[in-house]
Coordinates of C-alpha atoms in Angstrom, one line a residue:
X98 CA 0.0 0.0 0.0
X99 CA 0.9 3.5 -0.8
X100 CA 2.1 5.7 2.5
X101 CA 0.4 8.4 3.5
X102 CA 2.5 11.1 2.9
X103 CA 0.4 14.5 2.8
X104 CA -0.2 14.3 6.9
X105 CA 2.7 12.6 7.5
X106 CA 5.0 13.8 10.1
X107 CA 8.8 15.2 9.0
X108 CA 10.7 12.4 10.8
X109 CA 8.6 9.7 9.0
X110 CA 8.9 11.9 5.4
X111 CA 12.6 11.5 6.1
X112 CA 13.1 8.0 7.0
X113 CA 10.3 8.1 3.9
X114 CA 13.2 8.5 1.7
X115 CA 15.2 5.6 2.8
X116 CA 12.5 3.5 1.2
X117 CA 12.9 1.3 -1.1
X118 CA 10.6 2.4 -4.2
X119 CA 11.4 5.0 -6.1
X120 CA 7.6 6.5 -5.7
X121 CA 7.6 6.8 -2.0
X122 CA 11.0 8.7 -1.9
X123 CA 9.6 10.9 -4.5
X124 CA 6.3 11.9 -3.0
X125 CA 8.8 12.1 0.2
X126 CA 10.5 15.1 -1.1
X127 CA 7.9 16.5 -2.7
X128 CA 6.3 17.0 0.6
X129 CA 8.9 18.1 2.3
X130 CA 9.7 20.6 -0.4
X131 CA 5.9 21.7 0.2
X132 CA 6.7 22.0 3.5
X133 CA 9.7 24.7 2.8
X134 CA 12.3 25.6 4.9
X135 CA 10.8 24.8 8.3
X136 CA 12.0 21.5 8.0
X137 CA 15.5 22.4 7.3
X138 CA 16.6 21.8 11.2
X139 CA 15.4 17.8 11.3
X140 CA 16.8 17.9 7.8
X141 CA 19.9 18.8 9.0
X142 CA 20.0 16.6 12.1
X143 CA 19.2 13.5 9.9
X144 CA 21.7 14.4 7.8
X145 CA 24.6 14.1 10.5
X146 CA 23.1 10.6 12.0
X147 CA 24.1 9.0 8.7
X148 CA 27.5 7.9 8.9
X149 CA 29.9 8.4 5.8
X150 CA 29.6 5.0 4.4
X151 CA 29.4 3.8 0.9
X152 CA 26.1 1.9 2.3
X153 CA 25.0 5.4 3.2
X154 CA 25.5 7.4 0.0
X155 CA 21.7 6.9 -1.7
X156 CA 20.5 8.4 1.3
X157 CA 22.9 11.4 1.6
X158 CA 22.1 12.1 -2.2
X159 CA 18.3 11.9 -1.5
X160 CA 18.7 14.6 1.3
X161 CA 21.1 16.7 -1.1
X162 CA 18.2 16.6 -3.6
X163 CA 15.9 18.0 -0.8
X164 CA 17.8 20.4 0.1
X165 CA 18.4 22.0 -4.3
X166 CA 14.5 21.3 -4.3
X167 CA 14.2 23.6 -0.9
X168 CA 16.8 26.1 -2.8
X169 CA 19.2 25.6 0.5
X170 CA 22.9 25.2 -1.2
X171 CA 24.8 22.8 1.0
X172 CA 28.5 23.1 0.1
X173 CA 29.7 20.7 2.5
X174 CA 27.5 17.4 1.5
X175 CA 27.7 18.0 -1.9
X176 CA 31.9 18.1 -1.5
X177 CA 31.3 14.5 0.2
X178 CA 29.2 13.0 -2.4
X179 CA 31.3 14.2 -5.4
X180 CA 33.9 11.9 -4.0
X181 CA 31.0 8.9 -3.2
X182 CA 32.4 5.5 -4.3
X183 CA 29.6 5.2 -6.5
X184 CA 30.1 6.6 -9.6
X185 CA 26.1 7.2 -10.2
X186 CA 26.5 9.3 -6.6
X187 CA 28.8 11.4 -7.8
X188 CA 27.2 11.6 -11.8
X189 CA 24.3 12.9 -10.1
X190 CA 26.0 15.5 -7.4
X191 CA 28.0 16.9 -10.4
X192 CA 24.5 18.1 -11.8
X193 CA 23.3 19.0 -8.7
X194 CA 27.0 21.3 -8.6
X195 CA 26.2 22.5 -12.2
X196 CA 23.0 24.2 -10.9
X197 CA 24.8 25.3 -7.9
X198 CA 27.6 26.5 -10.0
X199 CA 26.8 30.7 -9.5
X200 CA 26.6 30.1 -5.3
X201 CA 29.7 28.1 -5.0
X202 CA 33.1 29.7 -4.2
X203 CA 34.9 27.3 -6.4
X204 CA 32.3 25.7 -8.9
X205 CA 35.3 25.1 -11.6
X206 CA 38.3 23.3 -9.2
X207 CA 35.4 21.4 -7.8
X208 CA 34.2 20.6 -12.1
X209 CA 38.4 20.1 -12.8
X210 CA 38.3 16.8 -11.1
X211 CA 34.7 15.6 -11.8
X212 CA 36.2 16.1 -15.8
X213 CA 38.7 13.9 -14.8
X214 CA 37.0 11.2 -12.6
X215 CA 37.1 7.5 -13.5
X216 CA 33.8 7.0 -15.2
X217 CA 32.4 8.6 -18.1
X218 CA 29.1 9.2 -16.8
X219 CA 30.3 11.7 -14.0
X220 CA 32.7 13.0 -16.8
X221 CA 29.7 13.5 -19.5
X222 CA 28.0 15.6 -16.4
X223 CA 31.4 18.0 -15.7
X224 CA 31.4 18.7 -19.5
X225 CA 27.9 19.5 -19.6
X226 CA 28.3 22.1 -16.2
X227 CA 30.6 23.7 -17.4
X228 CA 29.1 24.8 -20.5
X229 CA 27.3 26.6 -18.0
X230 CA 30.0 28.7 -17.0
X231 CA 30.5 31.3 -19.6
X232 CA 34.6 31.7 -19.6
X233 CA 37.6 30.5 -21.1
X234 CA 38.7 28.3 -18.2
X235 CA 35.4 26.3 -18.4
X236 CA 36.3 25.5 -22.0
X237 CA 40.0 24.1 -21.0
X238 CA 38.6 22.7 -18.7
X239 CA 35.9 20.3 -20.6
X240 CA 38.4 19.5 -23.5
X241 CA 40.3 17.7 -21.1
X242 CA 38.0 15.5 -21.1
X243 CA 39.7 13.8 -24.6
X244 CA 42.9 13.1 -22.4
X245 CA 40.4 10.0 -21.5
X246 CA 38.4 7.2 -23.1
X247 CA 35.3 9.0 -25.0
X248 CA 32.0 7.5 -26.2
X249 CA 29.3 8.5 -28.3
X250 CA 27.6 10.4 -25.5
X251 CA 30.8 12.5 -24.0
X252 CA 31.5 13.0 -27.5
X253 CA 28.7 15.0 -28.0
X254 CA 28.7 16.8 -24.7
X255 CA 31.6 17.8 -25.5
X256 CA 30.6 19.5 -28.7
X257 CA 28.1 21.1 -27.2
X258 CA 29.4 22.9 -24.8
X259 CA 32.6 23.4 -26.6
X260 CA 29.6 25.2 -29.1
X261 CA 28.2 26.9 -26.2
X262 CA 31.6 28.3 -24.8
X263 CA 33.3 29.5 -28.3
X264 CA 31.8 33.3 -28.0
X265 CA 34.6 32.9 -25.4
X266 CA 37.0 30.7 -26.1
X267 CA 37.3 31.4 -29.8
X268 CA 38.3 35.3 -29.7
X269 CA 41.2 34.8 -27.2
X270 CA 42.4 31.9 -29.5
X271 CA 42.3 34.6 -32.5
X272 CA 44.2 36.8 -30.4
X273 CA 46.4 34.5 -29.2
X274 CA 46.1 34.7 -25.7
X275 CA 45.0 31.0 -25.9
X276 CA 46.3 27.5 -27.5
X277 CA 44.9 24.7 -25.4
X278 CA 48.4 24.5 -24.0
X279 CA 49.6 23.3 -27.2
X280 CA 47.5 20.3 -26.8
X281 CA 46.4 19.3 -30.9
X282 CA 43.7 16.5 -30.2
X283 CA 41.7 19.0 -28.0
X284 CA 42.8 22.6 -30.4
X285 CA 41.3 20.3 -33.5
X286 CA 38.7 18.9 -31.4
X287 CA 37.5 22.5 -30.6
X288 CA 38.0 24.0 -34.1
X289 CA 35.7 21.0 -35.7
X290 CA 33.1 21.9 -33.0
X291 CA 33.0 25.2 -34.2
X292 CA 33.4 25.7 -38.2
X293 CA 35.1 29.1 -38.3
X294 CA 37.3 29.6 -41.4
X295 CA 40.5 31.5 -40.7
X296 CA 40.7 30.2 -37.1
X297 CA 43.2 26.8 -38.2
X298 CA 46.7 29.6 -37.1
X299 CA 47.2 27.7 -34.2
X300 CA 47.2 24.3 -36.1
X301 CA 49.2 25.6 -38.9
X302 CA 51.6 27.0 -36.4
X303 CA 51.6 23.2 -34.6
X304 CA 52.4 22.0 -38.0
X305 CA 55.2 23.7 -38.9
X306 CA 57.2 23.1 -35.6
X307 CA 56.8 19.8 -35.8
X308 CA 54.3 18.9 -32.7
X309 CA 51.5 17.4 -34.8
X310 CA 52.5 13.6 -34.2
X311 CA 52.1 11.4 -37.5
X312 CA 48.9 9.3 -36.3
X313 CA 46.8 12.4 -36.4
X314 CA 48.4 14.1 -38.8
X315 CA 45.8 13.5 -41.3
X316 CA 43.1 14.9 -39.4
X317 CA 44.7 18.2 -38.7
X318 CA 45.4 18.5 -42.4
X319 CA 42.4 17.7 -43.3
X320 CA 40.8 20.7 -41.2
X321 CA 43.3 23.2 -41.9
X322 CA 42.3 22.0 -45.7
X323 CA 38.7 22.6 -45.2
X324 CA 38.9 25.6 -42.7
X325 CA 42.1 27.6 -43.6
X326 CA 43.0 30.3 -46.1
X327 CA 44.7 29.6 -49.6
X328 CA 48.0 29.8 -47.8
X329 CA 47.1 27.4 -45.3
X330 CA 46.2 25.0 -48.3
X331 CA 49.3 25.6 -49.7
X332 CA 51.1 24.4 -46.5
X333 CA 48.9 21.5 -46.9
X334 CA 50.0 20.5 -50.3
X335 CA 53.2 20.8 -49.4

């Protein structure tokens, strides 16, 4: 049978959400999230009874998602989960961290190593925060996502926020002022995603000293080719 919920008091909402259906811890936040912030204190205090256990983690991400639905940011909790051993714990604090992002102190160091966490799922959610986060730094910081293993999915998460990001990214790389550290897979992953002719001088540049390593070679070619100036194809010919 289905709880009652609506009348329920908040020490039986929050031991609600320890339940095993998915329906019952639902209609558990909901109601506390009705409730609003008066239930913040046995929020808390229910919060510090559960001990720091991998057992434990489900239940410290279903308060962390009561507290973003009661708009409380809780800097502290979402630090532990980010490092949960689960990896679908800390997938789903890194989107909790992306809607965060403008109340945290230090949403990108905390999105550096989420970009560079084991699995691809919590990787896929960095990328996709930080095309939140309109600045150059944000845009490093997703392309390193390539120094990994990438699927279909991070793939594309990657180009979109690489998309996103280039009214920033792209102008400091015209000037200059920015070359992925010198880094070709992620320069040519970020000129693809964006389609701007004139915008292969960093690649040509890469070519020419010598840093483009023969296995991708073609590809770099290939883009300077279909992006670059009738110089650049001349380069290319050569």
């Amino acid at each position: 049978p289905r709880p009652r919920l609506v009348k329920a008091k908040t020490a039986d909402l929050l031991e609600a959400l320890k339940a095993p259906e998915d329906w019952t811890r639902h209609h558990a936040r909901r109601t506390l999230k009705e409730r609003g912030k008066v239930v913040l204190p046995k929020l808390g205090d229910w919060v510090k009874k559960l001990e720091r256990t991998a057992v434990n983690e489900p239940l410290l991400l279903e308060a962390l998602w009561t507290y973003q639905s009661l708009d409380v940011v809780e800097p502290k909790l979402l630090s532990t989960l980010l490092r949960a051993q689960d990896y679908r714990v800390r997938a789903a604090a890194t989107r909790v961290l992306g809607a965060w992002r403008k109340r945290l102190a230090n949403p990108l160091e905390l999105l550096a190593a989420c970009v560079a966490d084991d699995h691809p799922q919590v990787r896929l959610e960095a990328v996709r925060a930080l095309g939140q986060i309109p600045s150059v730094r944000a845009a490093e910081l997703a392309l390193t996502a390539l120094d990994r293993p990438v699927d279909n999915y991070l793939d594309y998460a990657l180009w979109l926020t690489v998309r996103e990001l280039q009214p920033h990214w792209l102008p400091a790389l015209q000037q200059g002022k920015l070359d992925f550290g010198g880094n070709v897979r992620r320069l040519t992953f970020a000129l693809q995603s964006a389609q701007v002719r004139g915008a292969v001088r960093p690649l040509v540049e890469l070519v020419r000293a010598g840093k483009v390593s023969p296995e991708g070679e073609e590809s770099v070619l290939a883009l300077i080719a279909a992006l670059g100036n009738a110089q650049d194809l001349a380069l290319v010919l050569d």
